[in-house]
PDB file of C-alpha atoms in Angstrom:
ATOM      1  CA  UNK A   1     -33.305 -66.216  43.837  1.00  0.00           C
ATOM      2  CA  UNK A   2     -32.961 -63.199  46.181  1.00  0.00           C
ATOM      3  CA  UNK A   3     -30.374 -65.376  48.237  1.00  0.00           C
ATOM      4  CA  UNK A   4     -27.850 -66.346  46.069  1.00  0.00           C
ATOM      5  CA  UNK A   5     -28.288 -62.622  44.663  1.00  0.00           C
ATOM      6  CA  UNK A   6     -26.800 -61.841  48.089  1.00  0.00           C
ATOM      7  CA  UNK A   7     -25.005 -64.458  48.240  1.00  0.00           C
ATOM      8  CA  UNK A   8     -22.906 -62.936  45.279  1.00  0.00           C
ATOM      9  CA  UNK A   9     -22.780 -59.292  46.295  1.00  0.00           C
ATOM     10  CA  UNK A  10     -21.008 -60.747  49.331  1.00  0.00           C
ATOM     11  CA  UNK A  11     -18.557 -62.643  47.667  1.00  0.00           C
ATOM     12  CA  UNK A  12     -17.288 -59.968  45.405  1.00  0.00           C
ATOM     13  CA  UNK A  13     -17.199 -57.280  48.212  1.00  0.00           C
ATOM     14  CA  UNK A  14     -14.509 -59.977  50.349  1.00  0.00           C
ATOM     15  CA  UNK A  15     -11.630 -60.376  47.999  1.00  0.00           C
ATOM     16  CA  UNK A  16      -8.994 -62.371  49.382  1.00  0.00           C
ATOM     17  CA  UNK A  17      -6.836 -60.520  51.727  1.00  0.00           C
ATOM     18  CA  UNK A  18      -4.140 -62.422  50.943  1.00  0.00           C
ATOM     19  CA  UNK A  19      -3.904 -61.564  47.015  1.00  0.00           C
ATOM     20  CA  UNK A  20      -4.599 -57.812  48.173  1.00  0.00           C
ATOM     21  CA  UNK A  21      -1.503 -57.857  49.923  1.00  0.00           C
ATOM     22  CA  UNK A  22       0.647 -59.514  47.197  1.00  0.00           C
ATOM     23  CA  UNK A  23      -0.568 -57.469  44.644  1.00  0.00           C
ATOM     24  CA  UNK A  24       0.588 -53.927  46.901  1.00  0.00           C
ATOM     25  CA  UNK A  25       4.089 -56.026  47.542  1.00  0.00           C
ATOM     26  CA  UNK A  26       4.453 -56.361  43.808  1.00  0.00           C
ATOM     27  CA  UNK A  27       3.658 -52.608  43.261  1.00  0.00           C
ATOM     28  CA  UNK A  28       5.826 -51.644  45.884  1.00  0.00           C
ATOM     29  CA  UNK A  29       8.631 -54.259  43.939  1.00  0.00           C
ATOM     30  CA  UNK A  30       7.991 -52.183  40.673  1.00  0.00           C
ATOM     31  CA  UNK A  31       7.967 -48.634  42.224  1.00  0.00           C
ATOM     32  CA  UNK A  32      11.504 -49.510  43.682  1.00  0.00           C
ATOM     33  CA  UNK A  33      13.297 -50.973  40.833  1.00  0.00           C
ATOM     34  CA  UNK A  34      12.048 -48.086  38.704  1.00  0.00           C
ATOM     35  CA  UNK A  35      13.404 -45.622  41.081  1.00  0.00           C
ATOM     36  CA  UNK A  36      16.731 -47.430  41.404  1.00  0.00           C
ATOM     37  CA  UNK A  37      16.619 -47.178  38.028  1.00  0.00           C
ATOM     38  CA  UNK A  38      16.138 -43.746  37.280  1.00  0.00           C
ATOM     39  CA  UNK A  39      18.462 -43.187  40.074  1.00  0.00           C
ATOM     40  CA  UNK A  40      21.268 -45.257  38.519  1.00  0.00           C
ATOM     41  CA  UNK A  41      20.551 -43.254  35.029  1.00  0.00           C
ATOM     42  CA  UNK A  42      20.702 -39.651  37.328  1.00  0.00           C
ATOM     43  CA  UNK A  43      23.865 -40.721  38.075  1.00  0.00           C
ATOM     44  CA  UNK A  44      25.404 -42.021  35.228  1.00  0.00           C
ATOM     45  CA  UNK A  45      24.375 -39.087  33.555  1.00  0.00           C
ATOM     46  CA  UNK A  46      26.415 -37.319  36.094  1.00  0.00           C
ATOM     47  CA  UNK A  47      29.766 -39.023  35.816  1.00  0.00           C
ATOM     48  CA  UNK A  48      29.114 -38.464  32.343  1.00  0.00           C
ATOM     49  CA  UNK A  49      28.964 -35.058  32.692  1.00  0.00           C
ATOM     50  CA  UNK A  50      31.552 -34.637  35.438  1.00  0.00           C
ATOM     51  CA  UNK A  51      34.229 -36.593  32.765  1.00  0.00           C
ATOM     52  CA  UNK A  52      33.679 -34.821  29.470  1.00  0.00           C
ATOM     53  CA  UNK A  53      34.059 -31.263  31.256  1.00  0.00           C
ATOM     54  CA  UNK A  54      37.092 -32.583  32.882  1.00  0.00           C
ATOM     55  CA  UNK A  55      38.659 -34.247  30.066  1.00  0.00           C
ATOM     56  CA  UNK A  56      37.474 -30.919  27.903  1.00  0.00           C
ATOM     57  CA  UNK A  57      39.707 -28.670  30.251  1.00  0.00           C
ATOM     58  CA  UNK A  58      42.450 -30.945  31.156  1.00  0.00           C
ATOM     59  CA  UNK A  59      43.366 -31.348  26.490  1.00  0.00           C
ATOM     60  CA  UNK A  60      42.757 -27.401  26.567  1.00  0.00           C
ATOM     61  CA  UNK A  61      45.444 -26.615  28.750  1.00  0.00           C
ATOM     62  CA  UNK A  62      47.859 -29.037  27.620  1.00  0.00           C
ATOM     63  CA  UNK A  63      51.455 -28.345  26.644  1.00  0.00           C
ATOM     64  CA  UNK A  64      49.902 -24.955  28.346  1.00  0.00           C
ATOM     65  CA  UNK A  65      50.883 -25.826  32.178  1.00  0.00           C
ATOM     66  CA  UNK A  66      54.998 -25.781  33.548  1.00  0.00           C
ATOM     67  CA  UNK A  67      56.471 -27.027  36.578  1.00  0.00           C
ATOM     68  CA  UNK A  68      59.868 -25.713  35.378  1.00  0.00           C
ATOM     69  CA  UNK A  69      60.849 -22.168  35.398  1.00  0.00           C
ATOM     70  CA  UNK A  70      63.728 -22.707  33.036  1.00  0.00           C
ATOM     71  CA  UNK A  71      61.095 -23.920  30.362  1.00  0.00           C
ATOM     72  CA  UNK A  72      58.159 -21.180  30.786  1.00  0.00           C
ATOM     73  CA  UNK A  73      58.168 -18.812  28.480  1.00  0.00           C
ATOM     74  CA  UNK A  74      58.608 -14.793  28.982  1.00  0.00           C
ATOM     75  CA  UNK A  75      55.349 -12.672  30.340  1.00  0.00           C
ATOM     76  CA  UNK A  76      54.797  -9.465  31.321  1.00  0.00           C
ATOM     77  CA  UNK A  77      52.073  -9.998  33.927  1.00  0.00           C
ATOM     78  CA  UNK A  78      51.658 -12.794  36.139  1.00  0.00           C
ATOM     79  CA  UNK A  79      47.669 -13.620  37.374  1.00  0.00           C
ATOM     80  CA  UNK A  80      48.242 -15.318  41.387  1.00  0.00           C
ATOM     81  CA  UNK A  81      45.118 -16.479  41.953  1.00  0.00           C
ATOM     82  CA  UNK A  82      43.886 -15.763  45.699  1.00  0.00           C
ATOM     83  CA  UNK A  83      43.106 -17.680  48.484  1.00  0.00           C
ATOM     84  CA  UNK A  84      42.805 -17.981  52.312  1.00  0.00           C
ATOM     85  CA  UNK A  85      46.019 -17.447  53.970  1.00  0.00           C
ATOM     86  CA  UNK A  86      45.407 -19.825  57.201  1.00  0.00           C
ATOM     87  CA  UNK A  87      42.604 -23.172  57.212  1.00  0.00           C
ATOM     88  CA  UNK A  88      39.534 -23.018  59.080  1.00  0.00           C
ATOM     89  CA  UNK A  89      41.395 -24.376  61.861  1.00  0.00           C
ATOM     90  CA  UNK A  90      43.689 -21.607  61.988  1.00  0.00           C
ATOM     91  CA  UNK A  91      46.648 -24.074  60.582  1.00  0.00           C
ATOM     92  CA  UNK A  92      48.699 -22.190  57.692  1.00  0.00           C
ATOM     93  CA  UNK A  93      47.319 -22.893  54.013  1.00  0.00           C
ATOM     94  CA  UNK A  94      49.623 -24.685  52.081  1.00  0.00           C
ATOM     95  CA  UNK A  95      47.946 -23.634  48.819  1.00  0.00           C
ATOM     96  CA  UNK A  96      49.153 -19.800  49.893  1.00  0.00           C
ATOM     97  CA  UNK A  97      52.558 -20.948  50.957  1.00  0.00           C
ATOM     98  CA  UNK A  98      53.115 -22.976  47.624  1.00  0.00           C
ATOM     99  CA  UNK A  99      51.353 -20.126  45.141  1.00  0.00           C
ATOM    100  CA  UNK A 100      53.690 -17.514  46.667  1.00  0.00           C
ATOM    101  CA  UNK A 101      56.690 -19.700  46.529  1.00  0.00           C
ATOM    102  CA  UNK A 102      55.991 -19.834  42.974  1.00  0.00           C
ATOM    103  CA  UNK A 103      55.297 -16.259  42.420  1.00  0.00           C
ATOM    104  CA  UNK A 104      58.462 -15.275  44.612  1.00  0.00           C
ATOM    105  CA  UNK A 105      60.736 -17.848  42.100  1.00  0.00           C
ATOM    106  CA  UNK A 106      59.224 -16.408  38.345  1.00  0.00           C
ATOM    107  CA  UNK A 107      59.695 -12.493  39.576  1.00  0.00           C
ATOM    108  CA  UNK A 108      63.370 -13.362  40.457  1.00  0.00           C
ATOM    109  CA  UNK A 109      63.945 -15.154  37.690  1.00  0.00           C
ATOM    110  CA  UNK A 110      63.190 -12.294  35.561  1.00  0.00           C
ATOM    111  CA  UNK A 111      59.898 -14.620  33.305  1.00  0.00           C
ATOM    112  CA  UNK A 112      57.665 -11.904  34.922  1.00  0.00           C
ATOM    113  CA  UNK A 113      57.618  -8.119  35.242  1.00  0.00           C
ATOM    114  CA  UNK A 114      54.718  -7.454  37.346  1.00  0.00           C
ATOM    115  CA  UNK A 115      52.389  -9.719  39.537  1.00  0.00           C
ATOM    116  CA  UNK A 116      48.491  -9.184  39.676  1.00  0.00           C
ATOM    117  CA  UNK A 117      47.034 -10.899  42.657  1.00  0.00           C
ATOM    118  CA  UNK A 118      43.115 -11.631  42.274  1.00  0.00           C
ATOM    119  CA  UNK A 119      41.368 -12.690  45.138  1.00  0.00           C
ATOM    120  CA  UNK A 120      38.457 -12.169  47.411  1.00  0.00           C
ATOM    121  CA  UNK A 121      38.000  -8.981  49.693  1.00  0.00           C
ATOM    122  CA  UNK A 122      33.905  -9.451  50.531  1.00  0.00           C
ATOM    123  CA  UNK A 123      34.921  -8.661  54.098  1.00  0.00           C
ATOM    124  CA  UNK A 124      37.015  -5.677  56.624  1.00  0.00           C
ATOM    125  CA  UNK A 125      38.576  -8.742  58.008  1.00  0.00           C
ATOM    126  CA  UNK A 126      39.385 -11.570  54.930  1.00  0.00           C
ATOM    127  CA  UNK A 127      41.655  -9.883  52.666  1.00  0.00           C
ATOM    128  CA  UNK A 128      43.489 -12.351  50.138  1.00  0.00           C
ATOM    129  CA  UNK A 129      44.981 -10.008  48.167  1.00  0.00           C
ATOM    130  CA  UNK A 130      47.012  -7.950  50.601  1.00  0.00           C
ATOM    131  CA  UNK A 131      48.090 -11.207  52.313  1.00  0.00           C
ATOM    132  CA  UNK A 132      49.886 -12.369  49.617  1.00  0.00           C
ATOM    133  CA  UNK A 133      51.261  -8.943  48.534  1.00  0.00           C
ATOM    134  CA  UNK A 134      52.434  -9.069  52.693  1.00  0.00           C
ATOM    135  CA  UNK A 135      54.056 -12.278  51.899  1.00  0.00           C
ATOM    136  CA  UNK A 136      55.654 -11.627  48.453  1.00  0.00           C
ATOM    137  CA  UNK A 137      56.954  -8.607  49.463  1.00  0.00           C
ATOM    138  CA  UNK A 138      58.714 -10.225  52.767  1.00  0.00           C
ATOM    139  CA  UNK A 139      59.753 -12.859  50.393  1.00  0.00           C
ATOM    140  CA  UNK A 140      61.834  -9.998  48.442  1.00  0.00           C
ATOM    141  CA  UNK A 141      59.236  -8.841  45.326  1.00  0.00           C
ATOM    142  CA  UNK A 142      59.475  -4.996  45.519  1.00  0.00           C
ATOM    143  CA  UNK A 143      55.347  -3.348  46.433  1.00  0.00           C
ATOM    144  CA  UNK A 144      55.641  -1.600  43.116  1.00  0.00           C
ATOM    145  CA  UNK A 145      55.828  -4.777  40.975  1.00  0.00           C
ATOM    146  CA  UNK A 146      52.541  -5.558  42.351  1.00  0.00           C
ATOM    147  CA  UNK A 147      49.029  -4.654  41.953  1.00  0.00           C
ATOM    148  CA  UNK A 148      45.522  -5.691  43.475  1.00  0.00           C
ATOM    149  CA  UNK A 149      42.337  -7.160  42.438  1.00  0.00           C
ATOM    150  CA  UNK A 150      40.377  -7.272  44.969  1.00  0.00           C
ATOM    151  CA  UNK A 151      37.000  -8.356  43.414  1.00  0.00           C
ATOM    152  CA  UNK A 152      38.192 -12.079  42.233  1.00  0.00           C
ATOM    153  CA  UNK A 153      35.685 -13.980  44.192  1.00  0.00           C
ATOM    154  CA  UNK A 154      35.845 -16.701  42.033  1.00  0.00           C
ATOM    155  CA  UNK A 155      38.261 -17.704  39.271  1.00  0.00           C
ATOM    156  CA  UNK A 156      35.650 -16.041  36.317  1.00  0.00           C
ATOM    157  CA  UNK A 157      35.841 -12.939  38.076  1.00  0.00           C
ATOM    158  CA  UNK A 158      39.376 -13.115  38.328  1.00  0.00           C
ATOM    159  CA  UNK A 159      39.977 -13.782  34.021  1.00  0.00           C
ATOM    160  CA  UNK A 160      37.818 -11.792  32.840  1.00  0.00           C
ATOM    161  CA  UNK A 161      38.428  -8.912  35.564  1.00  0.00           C
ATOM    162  CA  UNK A 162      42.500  -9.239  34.229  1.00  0.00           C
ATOM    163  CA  UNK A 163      41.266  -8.552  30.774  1.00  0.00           C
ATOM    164  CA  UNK A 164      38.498  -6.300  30.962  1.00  0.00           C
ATOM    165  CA  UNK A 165      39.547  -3.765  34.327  1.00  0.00           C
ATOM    166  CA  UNK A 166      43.625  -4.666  33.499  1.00  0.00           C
ATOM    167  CA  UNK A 167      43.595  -4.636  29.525  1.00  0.00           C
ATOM    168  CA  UNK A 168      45.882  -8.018  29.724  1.00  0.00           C
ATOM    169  CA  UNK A 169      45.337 -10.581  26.994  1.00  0.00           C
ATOM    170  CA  UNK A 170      48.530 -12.451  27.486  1.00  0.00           C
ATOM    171  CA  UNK A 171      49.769 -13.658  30.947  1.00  0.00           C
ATOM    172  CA  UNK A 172      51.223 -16.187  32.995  1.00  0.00           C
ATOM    173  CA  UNK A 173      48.773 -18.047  35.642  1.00  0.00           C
ATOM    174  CA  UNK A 174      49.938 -18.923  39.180  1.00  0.00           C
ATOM    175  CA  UNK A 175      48.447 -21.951  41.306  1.00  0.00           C
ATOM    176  CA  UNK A 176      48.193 -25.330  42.090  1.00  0.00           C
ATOM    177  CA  UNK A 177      48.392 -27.157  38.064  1.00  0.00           C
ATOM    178  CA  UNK A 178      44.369 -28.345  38.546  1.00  0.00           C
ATOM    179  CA  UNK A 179      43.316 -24.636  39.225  1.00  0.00           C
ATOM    180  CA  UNK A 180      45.634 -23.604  36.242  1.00  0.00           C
ATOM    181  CA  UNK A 181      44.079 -25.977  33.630  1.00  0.00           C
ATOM    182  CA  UNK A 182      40.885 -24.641  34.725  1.00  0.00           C
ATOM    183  CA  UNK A 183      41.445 -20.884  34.494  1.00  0.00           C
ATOM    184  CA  UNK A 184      43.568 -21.144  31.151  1.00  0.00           C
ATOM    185  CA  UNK A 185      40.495 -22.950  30.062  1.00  0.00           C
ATOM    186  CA  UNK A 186      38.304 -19.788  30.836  1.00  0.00           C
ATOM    187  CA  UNK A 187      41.011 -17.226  29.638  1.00  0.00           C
ATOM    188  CA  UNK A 188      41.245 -19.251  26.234  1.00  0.00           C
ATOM    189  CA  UNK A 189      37.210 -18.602  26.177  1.00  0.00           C
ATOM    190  CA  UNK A 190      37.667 -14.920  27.190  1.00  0.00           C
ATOM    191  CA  UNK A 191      39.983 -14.337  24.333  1.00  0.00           C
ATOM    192  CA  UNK A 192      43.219 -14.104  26.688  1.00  0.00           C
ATOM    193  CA  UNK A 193      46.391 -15.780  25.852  1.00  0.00           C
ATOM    194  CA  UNK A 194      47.511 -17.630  29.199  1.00  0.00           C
ATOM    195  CA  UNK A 195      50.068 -20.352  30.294  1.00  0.00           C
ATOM    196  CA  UNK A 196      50.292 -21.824  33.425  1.00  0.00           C
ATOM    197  CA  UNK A 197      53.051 -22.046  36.496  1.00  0.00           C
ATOM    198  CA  UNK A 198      52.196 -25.066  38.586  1.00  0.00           C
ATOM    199  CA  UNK A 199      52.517 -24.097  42.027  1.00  0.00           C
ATOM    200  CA  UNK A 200      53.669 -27.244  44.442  1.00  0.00           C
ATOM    201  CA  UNK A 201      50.417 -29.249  45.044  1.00  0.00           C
ATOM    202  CA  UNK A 202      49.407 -30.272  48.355  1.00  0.00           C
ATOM    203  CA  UNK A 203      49.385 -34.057  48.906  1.00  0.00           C
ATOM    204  CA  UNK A 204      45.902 -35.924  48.652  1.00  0.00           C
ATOM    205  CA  UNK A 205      44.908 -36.707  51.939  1.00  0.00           C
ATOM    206  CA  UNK A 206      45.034 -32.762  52.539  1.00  0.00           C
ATOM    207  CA  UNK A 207      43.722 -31.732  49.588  1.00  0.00           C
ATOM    208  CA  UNK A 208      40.839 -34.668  49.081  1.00  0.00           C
ATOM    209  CA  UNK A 209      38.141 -31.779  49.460  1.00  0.00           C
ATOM    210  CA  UNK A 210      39.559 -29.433  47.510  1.00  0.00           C
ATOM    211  CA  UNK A 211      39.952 -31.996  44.688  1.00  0.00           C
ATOM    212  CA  UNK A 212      36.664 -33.253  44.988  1.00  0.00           C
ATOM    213  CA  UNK A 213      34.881 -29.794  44.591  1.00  0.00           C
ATOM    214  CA  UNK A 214      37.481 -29.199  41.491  1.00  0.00           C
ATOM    215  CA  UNK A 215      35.711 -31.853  39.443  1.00  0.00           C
ATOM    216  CA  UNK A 216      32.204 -29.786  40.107  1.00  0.00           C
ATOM    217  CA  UNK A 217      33.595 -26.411  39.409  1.00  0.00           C
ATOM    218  CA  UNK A 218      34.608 -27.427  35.999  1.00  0.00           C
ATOM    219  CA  UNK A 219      31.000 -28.242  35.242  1.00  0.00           C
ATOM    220  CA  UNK A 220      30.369 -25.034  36.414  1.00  0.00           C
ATOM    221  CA  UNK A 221      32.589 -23.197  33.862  1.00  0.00           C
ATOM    222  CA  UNK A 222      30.458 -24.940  31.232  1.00  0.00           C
ATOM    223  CA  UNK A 223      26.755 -23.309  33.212  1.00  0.00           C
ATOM    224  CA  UNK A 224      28.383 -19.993  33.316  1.00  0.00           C
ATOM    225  CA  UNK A 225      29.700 -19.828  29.478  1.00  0.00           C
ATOM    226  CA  UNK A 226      26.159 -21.029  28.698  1.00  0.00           C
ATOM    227  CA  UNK A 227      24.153 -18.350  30.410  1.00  0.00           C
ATOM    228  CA  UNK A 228      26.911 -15.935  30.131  1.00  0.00           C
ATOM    229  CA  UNK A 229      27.703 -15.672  33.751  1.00  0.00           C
ATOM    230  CA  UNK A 230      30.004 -12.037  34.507  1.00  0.00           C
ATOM    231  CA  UNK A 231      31.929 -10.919  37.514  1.00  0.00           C
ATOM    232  CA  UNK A 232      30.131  -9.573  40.303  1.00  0.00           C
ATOM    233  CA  UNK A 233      32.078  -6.124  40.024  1.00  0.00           C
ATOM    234  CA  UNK A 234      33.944  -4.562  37.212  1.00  0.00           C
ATOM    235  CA  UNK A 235      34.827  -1.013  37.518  1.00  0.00           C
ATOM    236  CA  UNK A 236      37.173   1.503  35.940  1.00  0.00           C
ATOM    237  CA  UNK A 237      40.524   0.272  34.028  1.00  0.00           C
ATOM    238  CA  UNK A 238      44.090   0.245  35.871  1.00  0.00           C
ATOM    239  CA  UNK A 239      46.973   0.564  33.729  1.00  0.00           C
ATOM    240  CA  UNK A 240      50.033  -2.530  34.781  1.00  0.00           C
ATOM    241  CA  UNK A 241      53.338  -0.482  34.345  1.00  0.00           C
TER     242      UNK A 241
END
């Protein structure tokens, strides 16, 4: 009696190795398909995301964005919105070249008074602002027709900055027609009345990356008029006259 007793013990203390193995492969199966799973929902839910706060901003700006100047109406103040004069690889930035351009042909044909350039100043040596007032003003537009922000780190600094340190509720927005949709989309939400000059786009091999992040920073605008993101400086008002 006391040996098949054993007998028994040692049968149910040796499982099979063989069905211990194939039961870990099948967990192993399951853990993987549920994670390719969740990670194909992670990213659906993404796209999702990513298209609705595109497709928001792209029907708020409609009818709201020109490419002609004989067609844009009449403003007083013109919002260029900043950025890098040269590349990382010291080549020239088309995006400046093209948003001046475009500045440079409104002011001269009289469907803008004054020109408020918004950019980034965080450092003594990167200065957008005063490199585009350099170039406008080779390019013709007199120094008193234009004025500085030099706190518009990012676009929302740069909207609500022209409204709340500039007092403007109408103007005319100046960049490439993807950064234009965007920021009349935030001036609409900031109670400003804004239309758009496309500035000449870069073509899409140059400006994959910048196109790319575009489609993120319009979810972004949705996080920051959640939480109620502000500028990083505001300050005392300037007067535009």
């Amino acid at each position: 009696f006391a040996t098949n007793t054993n007998n028994s013990n040692f049968a149910c203390c040796n499982s099979n190795p063989k069905t211990e193995m194939a039961r870990k492969i099948k967990l192993s199966k399951q853990f993987l398909r549920r994670s390719i799973y969740f990670l194909l929902f992670l990213f659906s839910m993404v796209i999702v995301v990513i298209h609705n706060a595109d497709s928001t901003i792209r029907k708020a700006s409609e009818e709201k964005c020109y490419t002609e100047i004989d067609s844009i109406p009449q403003n007083k103040v013109a919002l260029l919105l900043g950025t890098s004069k040269t590349l990382k690889n010291g080549q020239s930035n088309l995006y400046f070249k093209y948003r001046v351009e475009a500045a440079v042909a409104l002011f001269k044909a009289k469907k803008i008074d004054f020109i408020l350039i918004s950019g980034d100043n965080s450092r003594q040596d990167y200065d957008e602002p005063t490199d585009m007032k350099e170039a406008l003003v080779d390019m013709g537009v007199p120094s008193d027709k234009i004025y500085l922000d030099y706190a518009g780190f990012r676009t929302l600094d740069s909207i609500i900055r022209a409204k709340e340190i500039f007092s403007l509720t109408e103007l005319t927005i100046i960049s490439q027609a993807f950064h234009n949709q965007r920021a009349i989309y935030l001036a609409q939400k900031y109670g400003i009345k804004a239309i758009g000059f496309n500035a000449k786009d870069v073509d899409k091999y140059s400006g994959f990356k910048t196109q790319v992040r575009e489609y993120f920073a319009r979810v972004k605008v949705f996080w920051d008029l959640t939480f109620g993101v502000q500028p990083k400086f505001l300050g005392e008002k300037i007067e535009i006259h």
